[in-house]
Amino acid sequence: MKCAACQFENPSGMRFCGQCGTALARQCPQCHAEAPPGFRFCGQCGASLQAPPPQAAPAPTPRAPAAAPSIATYTPKHLADKILKSRAAVEGERRQVTVLFADVAGFTTLAERLDPEDVHRIINRCFELITAEVHRFEGTINQYTGDGVMALFGAPIAHEDSPRRAAHAALGIQGAVRDYGKQLQAERGVTVQMRIGLNTGLVVVGSIGDDLRMDYTAVGDTTNLAARMQTAARPGSVLVTEATHNAIQGYFETLDLGELPVKGHSPVRAFEVLRTRGRRSRLDVAAERGLTPLVGRERELETLLDRFAEVKNGRGQMVSLVGDAGIGKSRLLLEFRRALAEAGEDVTWLEGQCVSFGQSIPFLPLAEQLRRNFGIEEFDGEPEIIAKVEHGMRRMGELEPHTPYIRYLLSVDPGDPAIAAMDALARRRKVFDAVRALMLRGAARHPIVFVFEDLHWVDHSSEEYLTALMDWVVSARIMLLMTYRVGYTPPFGTRSFLTTLTLQNLTERDALVMASRVLGTDRFPEELRAALVAKAEGVPLFVEEVTKTLLDLGVIQRDNGSYRIVRPIADAHVPDTIGFRE
């Protein structure tokens, strides 16, 4: 029997894992479903786990299906297609993944208080809630463990932000199960809570079956530590290892719990994930740690300033910043904003970010821009949002007829029941008209810079809005800035007022200048220079991260104002943290 925590293959009949000590599930003698320790009856078919299999089949009675939850059945078709299409390419790959373990706290007590059919219904509902959140962030369920699940983020579906996706999913699970627990408490006098643990590390991907189950081999303690975090978590909480915390730091509020004892392992530093820190970009997080001075983007910055001069004179402009991940698109925007502030420009700057897991959310970046415009905070409730929108629209003057549509766009009560009953296309036109009126009124007072970041992840509704926006920009004091990666084709074609800036990799000279600014000196060995150029490939983010990683790993050390190599660079593993921070 394979241990769900560490994947060790135990001999049949064992009750505890011989590798890590985790209790092993038993098998129902009638339907062969796995049953967790402490169960006296099977949670799938209700048969006693103490008695031998019956000699004759009982009379048919209505009951829950005997089969264990099916990964393929629960997986949405679009995710299943992604997994099956990619399986040949990923088999045998080493992948950085974040492993999520979740289980129902106090499951044994629940099973003792309720009859098996009720327990089965409750656990199945928990599975549905957990699975929905995992799939929402494009993770995959790899195993149902009787009273919980094991999920993977980063394999078989690869994402550069897998640790963040896993943390978002974990908080989403806790919120959904918390609400379900309140419902159970009111209806049945019982409640459920989840314990969740995360760890990030390497796995070697094995075969992926038609049922979507993925075999894999964990490298080191990747899986085991995630299970240990789950075991250590208090009910209702999410615990992560330091490896996962390093990848999500700055995007979530966390609590450092210090080192926790782990069975069969040295103490492990753990963190509790408390809540998100709102919509934050990689650059927002990096700015808190301190930014390296901008290198090699002087010409592009000058172009942005020239286009803004046109905007001030009433000739609207659009600028696309195009380039691969880490090339410096967001950093260039930050420097442009700083330059405007240093020049004393009276400008309104409104940002909206597209995210990889937000493509099904209509108007996501536009709603973020409006929230910034009205000063809406992350934890404002509906009354506060409505009050701020009403006040802002009144202050702009003569915009009150458009207010219900702005409220609708921000997902609060529009104040007019006829809006929800409108034809979808007619309502969309009204929403566009409302945003247009607000934008033009604002631009008459001050120039406005609208920023749409990571347009390669834009939702369809926002794409339609951007296309409509083209006709409004040209004669207003509006600058529209968009960033996206090579490979995305925007829907608006070419325009006389559109400038496209494609950011190139840094030259070798600029890359070394940037590395010297990270190190605080340009005195370092030729071998280090060559390694930085080769590993970073001229990508600014990579230059910074590789340099800092070599410092953190102790490969290079400062010595009398210069740096020397104290360990072979070729032996140093530069972890795949670049994508985590993009």
XYZ file of C-alpha atoms in Angstrom:
582
model
C 0.000 0.000 0.000
C 1.452 3.369 -1.035
C 1.662 6.062 1.670
C -0.251 9.217 0.683
C 2.283 11.397 2.514
C 5.673 10.166 1.298
C 4.748 7.731 -1.540
C 6.635 4.842 0.160
C 5.314 1.452 -0.991
C 4.388 -0.480 2.180
C 3.672 -4.218 2.367
C -0.023 -5.133 2.428
C -1.628 -5.308 5.849
C 0.455 -2.491 7.352
C -1.468 0.077 9.444
C 1.279 2.710 9.525
C 3.873 3.782 6.953
C 7.253 2.224 7.590
C 9.005 5.253 6.098
C 7.307 8.280 7.727
C 4.896 6.860 10.332
C 1.695 8.176 8.741
C -1.402 6.049 9.378
C -2.393 4.071 6.302
C -5.943 3.804 5.010
C -7.721 0.466 5.268
C -9.717 -1.108 2.460
C -13.423 -1.821 2.758
C -13.965 -5.611 2.536
C -17.141 -5.066 0.464
C -16.590 -2.213 -1.997
C -12.766 -2.010 -1.699
C -12.812 1.781 -1.156
C -10.070 3.157 1.120
C -11.126 4.053 4.657
C -9.093 6.323 6.946
C -7.899 5.221 10.392
C -10.641 5.349 13.028
C -13.497 4.491 10.675
C -15.718 1.662 11.931
C -17.890 1.730 8.810
C -17.025 2.407 5.185
C -17.700 5.995 4.169
C -18.589 4.855 0.636
C -21.008 1.951 1.115
C -21.697 1.772 4.862
C -20.325 -1.753 5.331
C -18.682 -2.643 8.653
C -14.902 -2.523 8.558
C -14.700 -5.036 11.416
C -16.660 -7.882 9.882
C -15.537 -10.187 7.062
C -17.184 -9.740 3.649
C -20.764 -11.118 3.621
C -21.267 -14.481 1.961
C -24.480 -13.487 0.196
C -25.409 -10.208 -1.340
C -28.009 -8.320 0.716
C -31.252 -7.126 -0.756
C -30.729 -3.988 -2.825
C -31.088 -0.782 -0.831
C -30.563 2.791 -1.968
C -27.143 4.065 -0.960
C -24.234 6.131 -2.169
C -22.096 4.768 -5.013
C -19.402 2.382 -3.900
C -16.693 3.814 -6.099
C -14.152 6.244 -4.659
C -14.209 9.786 -6.034
C -12.915 9.869 -9.584
C -10.291 12.445 -10.530
C -11.445 12.407 -14.148
C -15.109 12.850 -13.193
C -14.409 15.958 -11.113
C -11.994 17.581 -13.598
C -13.487 20.223 -15.943
C -13.210 19.326 -19.610
C -10.925 22.235 -20.514
C -8.425 21.191 -17.821
C -8.679 17.514 -18.737
C -7.932 18.399 -22.367
C -4.894 20.439 -21.310
C -3.536 17.574 -19.232
C -4.059 14.902 -21.870
C -2.610 17.028 -24.673
C 0.541 17.785 -22.695
C 1.192 14.381 -21.149
C 3.602 13.111 -23.778
C 5.686 16.270 -23.502
C 5.926 16.341 -19.696
C 6.587 12.678 -18.908
C 10.112 12.337 -17.540
C 10.518 16.086 -16.903
C 11.800 17.554 -13.658
C 9.205 20.084 -12.548
C 9.091 22.612 -9.746
C 5.695 22.045 -8.114
C 3.770 23.137 -5.087
C 2.062 20.263 -3.297
C -1.162 20.889 -1.369
C -2.489 18.494 1.261
C -5.915 19.173 2.807
C -7.886 17.075 5.248
C -11.004 17.413 7.389
C -10.033 18.085 10.991
C -11.831 15.906 13.545
C -13.065 13.499 10.899
C -13.093 10.524 13.272
C -15.341 12.391 15.727
C -17.665 13.344 12.887
C -17.863 9.716 11.774
C -18.735 8.579 15.281
C -21.581 11.092 15.683
C -23.327 10.623 12.325
C -24.489 7.651 10.324
C -22.285 6.601 7.377
C -24.551 8.052 4.691
C -24.494 11.489 6.323
C -20.717 11.356 6.678
C -20.447 10.342 3.041
C -22.581 13.290 1.930
C -20.585 15.767 4.025
C -17.219 14.520 2.819
C -18.372 14.499 -0.793
C -19.486 18.110 -0.445
C -16.101 18.981 1.034
C -14.442 17.250 -1.933
C -16.550 19.344 -4.301
C -15.572 22.594 -2.569
C -11.890 21.685 -2.430
C -11.793 20.498 -6.023
C -13.547 23.626 -7.316
C -10.908 25.877 -5.754
C -8.010 23.719 -6.949
C -9.355 23.756 -10.501
C -10.116 27.468 -10.324
C -6.361 28.061 -10.139
C -5.552 25.256 -12.607
C -4.109 22.872 -10.080
C -4.820 19.166 -10.429
C -6.133 16.670 -7.893
C -3.712 13.787 -7.751
C -5.241 11.771 -4.940
C -8.305 11.593 -2.726
C -7.125 10.390 0.681
C -10.351 9.329 2.371
C -10.953 12.529 4.323
C -8.969 14.942 2.154
C -7.048 15.481 -1.034
C -3.580 15.883 -2.415
C -3.224 18.399 -5.249
C -0.355 19.585 -7.418
C 0.285 23.017 -8.879
C 2.905 23.162 -11.622
C 2.475 19.663 -13.039
C 1.146 18.344 -15.279
C -0.066 21.879 -16.168
C 2.898 24.248 -15.916
C 2.550 27.774 -14.545
C 5.201 30.287 -13.595
C 3.246 31.321 -10.492
C 2.320 27.887 -9.141
C 3.106 28.642 -5.450
C 0.846 31.712 -5.542
C -1.907 29.730 -7.232
C -1.644 27.041 -4.547
C -1.822 29.629 -1.754
C -4.840 31.330 -3.357
C -6.527 27.928 -3.703
C -5.764 27.057 -0.069
C -7.340 30.278 1.216
C -10.285 29.740 -1.126
C -10.802 26.237 0.254
C -10.762 27.519 3.816
C -13.329 30.195 2.989
C -15.676 27.800 1.163
C -15.474 25.090 3.847
C -15.890 27.691 6.587
C -19.196 28.772 5.027
C -20.266 25.141 4.638
C -19.372 24.496 8.278
C -21.686 27.317 9.384
C -24.481 25.766 7.340
C -23.889 22.354 8.931
C -23.781 23.882 12.390
C -27.191 25.490 11.852
C -28.759 22.394 10.285
C -27.117 19.443 12.054
C -25.270 20.819 15.068
C -21.901 19.700 13.645
C -19.236 21.582 11.728
C -16.231 20.860 9.532
C -12.850 22.554 9.307
C -9.862 21.968 7.062
C -6.164 21.708 7.777
C -4.000 22.575 4.767
C -0.262 22.277 4.174
C 1.892 23.410 1.239
C 5.463 22.768 0.159
C 7.364 23.620 -2.990
C 10.040 21.434 -4.527
C 11.048 19.226 -7.411
C 9.334 16.137 -8.790
C 10.063 13.952 -11.777
C 6.851 13.538 -13.759
C 5.921 9.961 -14.599
C 3.102 8.620 -16.735
C -0.324 10.295 -16.892
C -3.213 7.890 -17.306
C -6.468 8.374 -19.160
C -8.061 8.821 -15.713
C -5.741 11.880 -15.284
C -3.850 10.302 -12.387
C -0.202 11.330 -12.605
C 2.635 9.183 -11.342
C 5.640 11.098 -10.118
C 8.800 10.717 -8.081
C 9.401 13.344 -5.431
C 12.919 14.749 -5.225
C 13.838 14.917 -1.558
C 11.027 15.804 0.849
C 8.779 17.659 -1.596
C 5.645 15.657 -0.814
C 6.448 14.577 2.717
C 6.890 18.136 4.008
C 3.581 19.256 2.526
C 1.872 16.423 4.420
C 3.729 17.384 7.591
C 2.587 21.008 7.244
C -0.996 19.790 6.963
C -0.622 17.646 10.086
C 0.857 20.580 12.027
C -1.793 23.077 10.895
C -4.500 24.010 13.338
C -8.065 23.531 12.048
C -9.012 26.337 9.674
C -5.433 27.341 8.859
C -2.900 27.063 6.028
C 0.739 26.239 6.815
C 3.593 26.481 4.320
C 7.269 25.647 4.363
C 10.008 28.232 3.905
C 10.426 27.180 0.258
C 6.813 28.069 -0.504
C 6.940 31.190 1.654
C 9.937 32.514 -0.293
C 7.909 32.203 -3.492
C 4.734 33.910 -2.200
C 6.320 36.464 0.122
C 4.949 39.940 -0.499
C 1.738 38.689 -2.100
C 0.222 37.319 1.127
C 0.223 38.263 4.782
C 1.960 35.506 6.710
C 2.909 34.689 10.285
C 6.343 33.225 11.006
C 5.830 30.245 13.335
C 9.533 29.508 13.672
C 10.898 25.982 13.456
C 8.453 23.135 14.019
C 9.474 19.584 14.966
C 8.886 17.164 12.089
C 8.896 13.413 12.587
C 11.792 11.792 10.758
C 13.218 15.174 9.738
C 15.144 18.065 11.229
C 12.972 20.979 12.444
C 11.290 22.861 9.589
C 10.577 26.574 9.535
C 6.870 27.119 8.915
C 4.614 30.063 8.139
C 0.863 30.484 8.430
C -0.794 32.149 5.432
C -3.320 34.631 6.824
C -4.755 36.484 3.813
C -3.873 37.990 0.452
C -2.347 41.449 0.223
C -4.684 42.514 -2.569
C -3.778 42.778 -6.223
C -0.010 43.178 -6.308
C 2.434 42.888 -9.175
C 5.909 41.409 -9.019
C 7.241 44.945 -9.153
C 5.166 46.017 -6.140
C 6.796 43.233 -4.169
C 10.290 43.920 -5.524
C 9.994 47.634 -4.722
C 9.549 46.780 -1.035
C 12.886 44.955 -1.082
C 14.682 47.696 -3.007
C 15.111 48.015 -6.764
C 18.299 47.932 -8.762
C 18.793 51.134 -10.806
C 17.363 50.943 -14.326
C 19.868 49.899 -16.987
C 19.615 49.868 -20.777
C 16.133 51.359 -21.172
C 16.927 55.060 -21.591
C 15.669 55.287 -25.187
C 12.324 53.640 -24.379
C 11.823 55.929 -21.358
C 12.436 58.976 -23.536
C 9.832 57.738 -26.038
C 7.231 57.417 -23.286
C 7.913 60.964 -22.124
C 7.574 62.237 -25.705
C 4.197 60.515 -26.098
C 2.990 61.995 -22.828
C 3.861 65.474 -24.133
C 1.458 64.769 -27.012
C -1.237 63.728 -24.518
C -0.910 66.991 -22.584
C -1.658 68.827 -25.822
C -4.912 66.924 -26.289
C -3.676 64.248 -28.680
C -4.393 60.896 -27.059
C -1.754 58.170 -27.345
C -1.483 54.402 -27.034
C 1.803 52.650 -26.268
C 2.382 48.888 -26.211
C 5.378 47.521 -24.311
C 6.148 44.066 -25.658
C 8.662 41.520 -24.411
C 9.243 38.170 -22.742
C 8.861 37.481 -19.024
C 11.411 39.352 -16.914
C 12.486 41.690 -19.718
C 11.525 44.813 -17.750
C 8.107 45.955 -18.976
C 6.711 46.691 -15.510
C 9.979 48.269 -14.398
C 9.907 50.664 -17.350
C 6.369 51.693 -16.396
C 7.519 52.385 -12.842
C 10.397 54.560 -14.039
C 8.034 56.437 -16.359
C 5.654 57.132 -13.489
C 8.549 58.302 -11.323
C 9.754 60.595 -14.108
C 6.303 62.194 -14.369
C 6.228 62.759 -10.619
C 9.723 64.275 -10.604
C 8.661 66.643 -13.399
C 5.698 67.782 -11.295
C 3.095 66.561 -13.798
C -0.516 66.705 -12.569
C -1.646 63.319 -13.874
C -4.092 60.607 -12.797
C -2.473 57.124 -12.972
C -4.848 54.133 -12.952
C -3.519 50.581 -13.218
C -5.347 47.366 -13.989
C -3.581 44.012 -14.054
C -4.615 40.911 -15.945
C -3.730 37.669 -14.146
C -3.239 34.161 -15.450
C -6.135 32.764 -13.405
C -8.492 35.677 -14.128
C -9.307 35.136 -17.800
C -12.846 34.001 -16.947
C -13.588 37.131 -14.881
C -15.205 39.840 -17.058
C -13.666 43.339 -16.958
C -11.095 42.353 -14.339
C -8.452 45.046 -15.115
C -11.089 47.729 -15.766
C -12.770 47.028 -12.420
C -9.392 47.369 -10.704
C -8.844 50.758 -12.369
C -12.259 51.942 -11.213
C -11.600 50.747 -7.680
C -8.407 52.777 -7.633
C -10.227 55.784 -9.063
C -12.897 55.771 -6.349
C -10.488 54.886 -3.519
C -12.125 51.534 -2.827
C -10.098 49.420 -0.397
C -9.747 45.643 -0.509
C -11.982 44.965 2.507
C -14.651 47.582 1.801
C -18.121 46.068 1.957
C -20.956 46.806 -0.447
C -22.276 49.857 1.492
C -18.810 51.463 1.499
C -18.292 50.759 -2.221
C -21.690 52.224 -3.154
C -21.073 55.325 -1.034
C -17.667 55.946 -2.627
C -18.973 55.495 -6.161
C -21.969 57.775 -5.524
C -19.743 60.461 -4.015
C -17.187 60.232 -6.832
C -19.761 60.412 -9.603
C -21.500 63.416 -7.996
C -18.179 65.187 -7.593
C -17.446 64.786 -11.315
C -20.773 66.502 -12.142
C -23.672 65.441 -14.367
C -22.707 61.758 -14.315
C -25.455 60.464 -12.009
C -27.407 58.706 -14.830
C -24.322 56.544 -15.440
C -23.822 55.627 -11.774
C -25.916 52.398 -11.761
C -23.785 50.947 -14.573
C -20.534 51.731 -12.777
C -21.950 50.057 -9.678
C -22.961 47.044 -11.769
C -19.436 46.799 -13.178
C -18.060 46.750 -9.631
C -20.369 43.831 -8.704
C -22.522 45.715 -6.208
C -26.251 46.443 -6.269
C -26.797 48.869 -9.174
C -29.815 50.372 -7.455
C -32.037 49.679 -10.457
C -33.478 46.149 -10.876
C -34.076 46.811 -14.592
C -30.312 46.672 -15.247
C -30.005 43.002 -14.331
C -32.970 42.196 -16.593
C -31.532 44.033 -19.609
C -30.343 42.287 -22.749
C -26.642 41.510 -22.240
C -25.468 43.415 -25.326
C -27.575 46.463 -24.508
C -26.280 46.447 -20.935
C -22.691 46.190 -22.151
C -23.171 49.242 -24.383
C -24.546 51.168 -21.403
C -21.576 50.095 -19.278
C -19.158 51.252 -21.996
C -21.016 54.565 -22.273
C -20.767 55.064 -18.502
C -17.015 54.377 -18.428
C -16.473 56.595 -21.470
C -18.356 59.502 -19.867
C -16.355 59.114 -16.648
C -13.022 58.918 -18.507
C -13.643 61.942 -20.717
C -14.883 64.043 -17.804
C -11.779 63.134 -15.817
C -9.422 63.787 -18.754
C -10.904 67.271 -19.133
C -9.534 68.037 -15.651
C -6.168 66.235 -15.727
C -4.326 63.955 -18.158
C -5.031 60.295 -17.368
C -2.705 57.336 -17.845
C -4.569 54.023 -18.031
C -2.310 50.994 -17.596
C -3.308 47.464 -18.657
C -0.588 45.046 -17.539
C -0.084 41.501 -18.839
C -2.597 41.812 -21.652
C -1.708 38.279 -22.809
C -3.960 37.133 -19.930
C -6.810 39.543 -20.671
C -10.430 38.405 -20.460
C -12.657 38.652 -23.539
C -14.884 41.430 -22.155
C -11.872 43.623 -21.420
C -10.568 43.033 -24.944
C -13.864 44.309 -26.310
C -13.644 47.324 -24.026
C -10.102 48.111 -25.230
C -11.246 47.960 -28.841
C -14.008 50.455 -28.079
C -11.547 52.616 -26.179
C -9.548 53.238 -29.356
C -12.183 55.646 -30.646
C -12.257 57.656 -27.406
C -8.526 58.114 -26.848
C -7.495 60.016 -29.954
C -9.046 63.374 -29.074
C -8.691 63.312 -25.290
C -5.866 63.822 -22.808
C -5.621 60.083 -22.300
C -2.570 57.823 -22.522
C -3.218 54.103 -22.750
C -0.272 51.900 -21.786
C -0.399 48.149 -22.373
C 2.153 45.458 -21.600
C 2.100 41.979 -23.061
C 4.387 39.145 -24.059
C 5.627 38.174 -27.463
C 3.045 35.896 -29.069
C -0.059 37.843 -28.056
C -1.816 39.712 -30.867
C -3.903 42.669 -29.648
C -7.329 43.101 -31.290
C -6.976 46.744 -32.317
C -4.494 46.495 -35.216
C -2.423 49.537 -36.190
C -3.344 53.145 -35.456
C -1.613 56.433 -36.170
C -1.516 57.172 -32.435
C -0.214 53.706 -31.462
C 3.483 53.175 -30.648
C 4.857 49.683 -30.092
C 8.087 49.339 -28.107
C 9.572 45.840 -28.213
C 12.055 45.454 -25.349
C 15.221 43.578 -26.282
C 17.553 41.605 -24.047
C 20.289 43.618 -22.378
C 23.642 43.757 -24.081
C 26.486 41.938 -22.331
C 27.837 45.296 -21.154
C 24.476 46.399 -19.692
C 23.975 43.025 -18.020
C 27.353 43.337 -16.261
C 26.598 46.944 -15.270
C 23.353 45.732 -13.687
C 25.141 42.890 -11.872
C 27.745 45.329 -10.546
C 24.969 47.499 -9.120
C 23.479 44.481 -7.343
C 26.898 43.601 -5.912
C 27.908 47.180 -5.174
C 31.161 46.883 -7.126
C 32.383 46.118 -10.630
C 35.373 44.218 -9.291
C 34.623 40.515 -9.666
C 36.360 37.606 -11.406
C 36.101 36.921 -15.132
C 34.618 33.473 -14.408
C 31.754 35.147 -12.541
C 31.224 37.625 -15.374
C 31.003 34.784 -17.887
C 28.613 32.791 -15.690
C 26.269 35.758 -15.190
C 26.160 36.485 -18.925
C 25.512 32.817 -19.767
C 22.885 32.107 -17.103
C 20.932 35.382 -17.305
C 20.865 35.587 -21.127
C 20.426 39.352 -21.001
C 17.066 39.228 -19.192
C 17.145 41.952 -16.483
C 15.155 39.968 -13.933
C 17.388 36.947 -14.464
C 20.537 39.065 -14.053
C 19.312 40.293 -10.684
C 18.001 36.943 -9.460
C 21.029 34.897 -10.559
C 23.408 37.366 -8.918
C 21.449 37.361 -5.650
C 21.125 33.566 -5.710
C 24.881 33.070 -6.059
C 25.308 35.353 -3.049
C 22.639 33.549 -1.012
C 24.126 30.132 -1.800
C 27.568 31.286 -0.662
C 29.102 30.656 -4.085
C 30.638 34.138 -4.090
C 31.833 36.185 -1.119
C 32.947 39.779 -0.695
C 36.672 40.194 -0.052
C 38.328 43.605 0.364
C 35.930 45.496 -1.888
C 35.704 42.822 -4.582
C 34.190 39.364 -4.894
C 35.820 35.966 -5.082
C 34.406 32.554 -5.953
C 34.531 30.158 -2.995
C 32.531 27.274 -4.495
C 32.390 25.977 -8.076
C 29.689 27.895 -9.942
C 28.943 24.838 -12.085
C 27.963 22.875 -8.952
C 25.508 25.527 -7.757
C 21.837 24.856 -8.461
C 20.133 28.127 -9.291
C 16.513 27.377 -8.257
C 13.623 28.129 -10.536
C 12.319 31.099 -8.577
C 12.296 33.499 -11.494
C 8.766 32.635 -12.531
C 7.505 32.932 -8.969
C 8.234 36.651 -8.972
C 7.151 37.592 -12.485
